[in-house]
Amino acid sequence: MKRGTAWRRASGSVAALATLVLIGSGTIGTPQASAAAAGCQVTYTVSSQWPGGFGASVTITNLGDPVSSWRLTWSFDAGQTVTQLWNGSYTQSGAQVAVTNVSYNGSIPTGGSTSFGFNGAATGSNPAPTTFTLNGTICTDGVTPTTPPPTTPPPGTRLPCDLYAAGNTPCVAAHSTTRALYAAYTGNLYQVRRASDNTTRNITPLAAGGVANAAAQDTFCANTTCLITIIYDQSGRGNHLTQAPPGGFPGPAPGGYDNLANATAAPTTLNGQKAYGVFVAPGTGYRNNTTNGIAKGDQPEGMYAILDGTHYNGGCCFDYGNAETNSRDNGNGTMEAIYFGNNKVWGYGAGNGPWIMADLENGLFSGVNQKYNANDPSISHRYLTAIIKGEPNHWAIRGGNAQSGSLSTFYNGVRPNVPGYNPMKKEGAIILGIGGDNSHGAAGTFYEGVMTAGYPTDATENAVQANIAAAGYR
């Protein structure tokens, strides 16, 4: 970047202000039904450069409702590091930087701004960060009014996250490119970017609690190609999934990032209405290393994902779930994620695969043993429900046909009989399509998935499975 050049990031739409409220209060429950607006703008200016270093200033403008404290996060693309910062306090883990306010500049009114500056080290190129997130909201230079889902939707209209909330294990992350996962949700599902002019478009449900507006994507992407750039979190916590940064393994995209998914590579229908899934070819990956409300340490959690049971390989690792916050292998027990594929290097089940297993870091587990569990069957339904859940010294694998029928339990017992997995040391990042250390050799297709606070009961998951079957994936 040239000396004195100012750079401003414009990305997708934003999450509800409920994100800000939940961060401040530490609440784990379902967002309350109150209209709010959130928005922010970040101007990043490189003011000086010298061999091996640079100076920069950052201005945050709050375009939404007033905030009383703030936390701004971004990722450096070329290995830069912050060496000194003023008007804020910072932490850096790998490429991920987080800056929080000091006592005198935490409050930003609507339309107000605050600034901080820093010196950094750079050994090569010094590109500007591509995405800034303020209190869990991606800064887009705009404001989006939203209404979070109600705590208690009317009986008979409950979708997966409504059912989890009713079971006292609310969703803390909810991702889908095919449909809303709350009955009242009308916000953004995902964002696409077209190759012809690099503009973006957010895709929403056709109606509250409905299927994605695939026609809007088709019109926007006509005569060009589109990539899925953001998979929005419907829970109100701002746990959006974006292009995975480099980690233990660099990705194939510029700066070591992973590839983004082709937006039209996984067409599907839900009760006859067209939608698109997330087609993960090897090298594709999404991640969020600065989450809100995701289980850490040995805290209980549950998760499910709807996958294409016929699209898989033996690469490492097609995962969805809890991972390390620095995109590196931090040891046994630092992950808890759904794995799907036929990799036999670490663990496996009956037959030739594919299997639903748990990626707990340094091991794909099908049960209590490090390798084999005869009760974990090969399972390859065209549309597959995969479930992993864990709590202190107890975890389970469940699965079934996402088009019909009930769930089966393939394992339900104590943590693996290998050192390092009891207690767990989960870190709370979210990954899709990759391993915790950014291993990106796997293939798969993702349609929807959630993560919960607390260990869901089988009864709650059975109710969710009934809703999934009723969604009519074909």
Short mmCIF file of C-alpha atoms in Angstrom, two decimals, residues 113-367:
data_model
loop_
_atom_site.label_atom_id
_atom_site.label_comp_id
_atom_site.label_asym_id
_atom_site.label_seq_id
_atom_site.Cartn_x
_atom_site.Cartn_y
_atom_site.Cartn_z
CA SER A 113 -16.29 7.91 15.49
CA THR A 114 -13.24 6.90 17.46
CA SER A 115 -9.67 6.21 16.33
CA PHE A 116 -6.56 4.35 17.37
CA GLY A 117 -3.12 3.96 15.87
CA PHE A 118 -0.39 1.37 15.84
CA ASN A 119 3.04 0.46 14.58
CA GLY A 120 3.53 -2.87 12.90
CA ALA A 121 6.17 -5.19 11.49
CA ALA A 122 6.01 -6.41 7.89
CA THR A 123 8.71 -8.49 6.23
CA GLY A 124 7.28 -8.40 2.71
CA SER A 125 4.13 -6.98 1.19
CA ASN A 126 1.76 -5.01 3.40
CA PRO A 127 -1.80 -5.42 2.06
CA ALA A 128 -4.68 -3.87 3.97
CA PRO A 129 -7.01 -6.20 5.88
CA THR A 130 -10.05 -7.26 3.85
CA THR A 131 -12.72 -7.52 6.58
CA PHE A 132 -13.28 -5.70 9.87
CA THR A 133 -15.76 -6.89 12.52
CA LEU A 134 -17.05 -4.61 15.30
CA ASN A 135 -18.63 -6.37 18.29
CA GLY A 136 -19.43 -9.35 16.07
CA THR A 137 -20.89 -7.24 13.24
CA ILE A 138 -19.13 -7.19 9.86
CA CYS A 139 -18.56 -3.55 8.87
CA THR A 140 -20.25 -2.83 5.55
CA ASP A 141 -20.52 0.98 5.36
CA GLY A 142 -24.28 0.57 5.83
CA VAL A 143 -27.04 -0.22 8.30
CA THR A 144 -29.42 -3.15 8.23
CA PRO A 145 -32.58 -3.16 10.38
CA THR A 146 -33.30 -6.62 11.72
CA THR A 147 -35.71 -8.36 14.03
CA PRO A 148 -34.22 -11.35 15.87
CA PRO A 149 -36.40 -14.45 16.18
CA PRO A 150 -38.86 -14.56 19.09
CA THR A 151 -38.06 -16.67 22.11
CA THR A 152 -41.30 -18.65 21.87
CA PRO A 153 -42.71 -18.92 18.32
CA PRO A 154 -46.26 -20.22 17.89
CA PRO A 155 -46.67 -24.00 18.25
CA GLY A 156 -46.53 -25.87 14.96
CA THR A 157 -44.17 -23.40 13.29
CA ARG A 158 -40.97 -24.24 15.12
CA LEU A 159 -37.80 -24.72 13.10
CA PRO A 160 -34.55 -26.29 14.37
CA CYS A 161 -33.32 -23.38 16.51
CA ASP A 162 -36.79 -22.82 17.96
CA LEU A 163 -36.82 -26.49 18.98
CA TYR A 164 -33.36 -26.30 20.54
CA ALA A 165 -34.42 -23.19 22.49
CA ALA A 166 -37.50 -25.00 23.75
CA GLY A 167 -35.18 -27.75 24.98
CA ASN A 168 -33.07 -25.19 26.93
CA THR A 169 -30.09 -25.70 24.60
CA PRO A 170 -30.36 -22.63 22.34
CA CYS A 171 -28.47 -22.19 19.11
CA VAL A 172 -25.37 -20.04 19.44
CA ALA A 173 -24.53 -20.46 15.74
CA ALA A 174 -26.94 -21.25 12.91
CA HIS A 175 -25.71 -21.50 9.32
CA SER A 176 -27.64 -22.37 6.18
CA THR A 177 -27.64 -21.34 2.54
CA THR A 178 -30.91 -23.18 1.92
CA ARG A 179 -33.42 -21.92 4.50
CA ALA A 180 -34.11 -20.04 7.70
CA LEU A 181 -33.51 -22.01 10.89
CA TYR A 182 -35.86 -19.92 13.07
CA ALA A 183 -39.55 -19.59 12.26
CA ALA A 184 -39.40 -15.77 12.43
CA TYR A 185 -36.03 -15.26 10.71
CA THR A 186 -36.05 -12.88 7.74
CA GLY A 187 -32.41 -11.77 7.73
CA ASN A 188 -29.49 -12.64 5.51
CA LEU A 189 -28.65 -16.29 4.88
CA TYR A 190 -25.50 -15.85 2.80
CA GLN A 191 -23.68 -13.49 0.47
CA VAL A 192 -22.47 -14.09 -3.08
CA ARG A 193 -19.88 -12.18 -5.09
CA ARG A 194 -19.93 -12.22 -8.88
CA ALA A 195 -16.81 -12.39 -11.00
CA SER A 196 -17.90 -9.87 -13.62
CA ASP A 197 -17.57 -6.79 -11.38
CA ASN A 198 -16.81 -8.14 -7.86
CA THR A 199 -20.05 -6.76 -6.45
CA THR A 200 -21.90 -8.66 -3.74
CA ARG A 201 -25.52 -9.59 -3.02
CA ASN A 202 -27.06 -10.88 0.19
CA ILE A 203 -29.59 -13.70 -0.17
CA THR A 204 -32.53 -13.83 2.24
CA PRO A 205 -35.46 -16.22 2.74
CA LEU A 206 -38.47 -15.82 0.48
CA ALA A 207 -40.53 -15.29 3.64
CA ALA A 208 -40.06 -15.49 7.41
CA GLY A 209 -38.83 -18.97 8.26
CA GLY A 210 -38.72 -19.85 4.57
CA VAL A 211 -36.47 -21.20 1.84
CA ALA A 212 -33.67 -19.07 0.37
CA ASN A 213 -34.49 -16.79 -2.54
CA ALA A 214 -32.50 -18.72 -5.14
CA ALA A 215 -34.07 -16.69 -7.94
CA ALA A 216 -32.37 -13.56 -6.59
CA GLN A 217 -29.02 -15.34 -6.78
CA ASP A 218 -29.74 -16.63 -10.29
CA THR A 219 -30.60 -13.15 -11.52
CA PHE A 220 -27.57 -11.56 -9.86
CA CYS A 221 -25.18 -14.24 -11.13
CA ALA A 222 -26.58 -14.51 -14.66
CA ASN A 223 -23.90 -14.68 -17.40
CA THR A 224 -21.08 -14.82 -14.85
CA THR A 225 -19.89 -16.94 -11.93
CA CYS A 226 -20.47 -16.32 -8.24
CA LEU A 227 -18.72 -17.37 -5.06
CA ILE A 228 -20.21 -17.70 -1.58
CA THR A 229 -18.33 -15.09 0.46
CA ILE A 230 -20.23 -15.08 3.79
CA ILE A 231 -22.50 -17.65 5.46
CA TYR A 232 -24.40 -15.58 8.00
CA ASP A 233 -25.14 -16.70 11.55
CA GLN A 234 -28.89 -16.58 12.16
CA SER A 235 -28.59 -16.78 15.96
CA GLY A 236 -27.95 -13.04 16.38
CA ARG A 237 -24.47 -13.63 17.84
CA GLY A 238 -22.53 -12.60 14.75
CA ASN A 239 -20.80 -15.98 14.31
CA HIS A 240 -20.63 -15.62 10.53
CA LEU A 241 -18.41 -17.87 8.43
CA THR A 242 -16.03 -16.23 5.96
CA GLN A 243 -13.02 -17.27 3.88
CA ALA A 244 -10.69 -19.33 6.06
CA PRO A 245 -7.27 -17.77 6.73
CA PRO A 246 -3.97 -19.68 6.60
CA GLY A 247 -2.99 -21.68 9.63
CA GLY A 248 -0.92 -24.81 10.14
CA PHE A 249 -1.45 -25.27 6.41
CA PRO A 250 -1.73 -22.40 3.92
CA GLY A 251 -4.66 -22.40 1.55
CA PRO A 252 -4.44 -22.15 -2.25
CA ALA A 253 -5.94 -18.64 -2.54
CA PRO A 254 -3.92 -15.39 -2.38
CA GLY A 255 -2.33 -14.76 1.01
CA GLY A 256 -2.65 -18.41 1.97
CA TYR A 257 -6.42 -18.20 2.39
CA ASP A 258 -8.66 -21.08 1.36
CA ASN A 259 -10.86 -20.98 -1.72
CA LEU A 260 -14.50 -19.89 -1.60
CA ALA A 261 -17.27 -22.20 -2.81
CA ASN A 262 -18.87 -21.89 -6.22
CA ALA A 263 -22.36 -20.58 -5.46
CA THR A 264 -24.15 -22.80 -8.00
CA ALA A 265 -22.25 -26.09 -7.62
CA ALA A 266 -24.72 -27.70 -5.16
CA PRO A 267 -28.31 -27.10 -6.37
CA THR A 268 -31.12 -28.65 -4.38
CA THR A 269 -34.84 -28.21 -3.68
CA LEU A 270 -36.82 -27.98 -0.45
CA ASN A 271 -40.44 -28.99 -0.98
CA GLY A 272 -40.01 -28.06 -4.64
CA GLN A 273 -38.37 -24.67 -4.04
CA LYS A 274 -34.89 -24.23 -5.50
CA ALA A 275 -31.91 -23.53 -3.24
CA TYR A 276 -28.14 -23.97 -3.20
CA GLY A 277 -25.82 -25.73 -0.77
CA VAL A 278 -22.11 -25.13 -0.12
CA PHE A 279 -20.00 -27.36 -2.39
CA VAL A 280 -16.59 -27.92 -0.78
CA ALA A 281 -13.91 -29.05 -3.21
CA PRO A 282 -10.43 -29.73 -1.79
CA GLY A 283 -8.90 -26.35 -0.96
CA THR A 284 -12.23 -24.73 0.02
CA GLY A 285 -12.83 -23.61 3.59
CA TYR A 286 -14.73 -21.21 5.87
CA ARG A 287 -13.91 -20.14 9.42
CA ASN A 288 -14.60 -17.76 12.31
CA ASN A 289 -11.85 -17.51 14.94
CA THR A 290 -13.47 -14.72 17.01
CA THR A 291 -16.83 -16.13 18.04
CA ASN A 292 -19.40 -15.31 20.69
CA GLY A 293 -21.02 -17.94 22.93
CA ILE A 294 -19.41 -21.07 21.46
CA ALA A 295 -18.40 -23.74 24.01
CA LYS A 296 -14.88 -23.57 25.42
CA GLY A 297 -12.89 -25.92 27.62
CA ASP A 298 -15.12 -28.76 28.80
CA GLN A 299 -18.39 -26.85 28.38
CA PRO A 300 -21.30 -28.85 26.92
CA GLU A 301 -22.49 -28.33 23.37
CA GLY A 302 -24.34 -30.00 20.53
CA MET A 303 -24.26 -29.64 16.76
CA TYR A 304 -25.89 -31.03 13.65
CA ALA A 305 -25.22 -30.68 9.94
CA ILE A 306 -27.15 -31.67 6.84
CA LEU A 307 -24.68 -33.03 4.29
CA ASP A 308 -24.60 -34.77 0.91
CA GLY A 309 -23.86 -38.35 1.92
CA THR A 310 -22.61 -39.19 -1.57
CA HIS A 311 -19.99 -36.39 -1.77
CA TYR A 312 -16.92 -37.20 0.31
CA ASN A 313 -13.31 -38.35 0.18
CA GLY A 314 -10.55 -39.59 2.45
CA GLY A 315 -8.82 -36.23 2.78
CA CYS A 316 -8.48 -34.29 5.99
CA CYS A 317 -10.89 -33.03 7.00
CA PHE A 318 -14.47 -32.24 6.03
CA ASP A 319 -15.58 -30.79 9.39
CA TYR A 320 -18.26 -28.53 10.81
CA GLY A 321 -17.97 -27.41 14.40
CA ASN A 322 -15.70 -26.25 17.21
CA ALA A 323 -11.98 -25.69 16.49
CA GLU A 324 -8.85 -23.79 17.49
CA THR A 325 -8.88 -20.00 17.43
CA ASN A 326 -5.43 -19.68 15.84
CA SER A 327 -5.99 -22.10 12.91
CA ARG A 328 -3.33 -24.47 14.24
CA ASP A 329 -3.14 -27.87 15.93
CA ASN A 330 -3.11 -27.05 19.64
CA GLY A 331 -3.23 -30.63 20.86
CA ASN A 332 -5.63 -33.37 21.88
CA GLY A 333 -9.08 -32.19 22.87
CA THR A 334 -8.87 -28.67 21.43
CA MET A 335 -11.60 -29.43 18.86
CA GLU A 336 -15.10 -30.93 18.81
CA ALA A 337 -16.50 -31.05 15.29
CA ILE A 338 -18.59 -33.25 13.01
CA TYR A 339 -16.44 -35.14 10.49
CA PHE A 340 -17.82 -36.92 7.42
CA GLY A 341 -15.76 -38.99 5.01
CA ASN A 342 -13.90 -42.28 4.66
CA ASN A 343 -10.54 -41.34 6.13
CA LYS A 344 -9.13 -44.37 8.06
CA VAL A 345 -5.84 -42.85 9.24
CA TRP A 346 -7.09 -42.07 12.77
CA GLY A 347 -10.40 -43.86 13.26
CA TYR A 348 -13.17 -45.63 11.37
CA GLY A 349 -16.36 -47.60 11.70
CA ALA A 350 -17.96 -50.63 10.12
CA GLY A 351 -17.66 -51.26 6.39
CA ASN A 352 -15.76 -49.10 3.93
CA GLY A 353 -17.28 -45.75 4.89
CA PRO A 354 -18.13 -42.98 4.77
CA TRP A 355 -18.71 -42.48 8.48
CA ILE A 356 -19.91 -39.78 10.81
CA MET A 357 -17.12 -39.30 13.33
CA ALA A 358 -15.93 -36.62 15.76
CA ASP A 359 -12.80 -34.60 15.01
CA LEU A 360 -11.40 -33.98 18.49
CA GLU A 361 -7.96 -32.93 17.16
CA ASN A 362 -5.20 -35.46 16.53
CA GLY A 363 -7.92 -38.04 16.07
CA LEU A 364 -11.11 -38.82 14.19
CA PHE A 365 -13.11 -40.84 16.70
CA SER A 366 -15.94 -43.31 16.05
CA GLY A 367 -16.33 -44.25 19.72
#
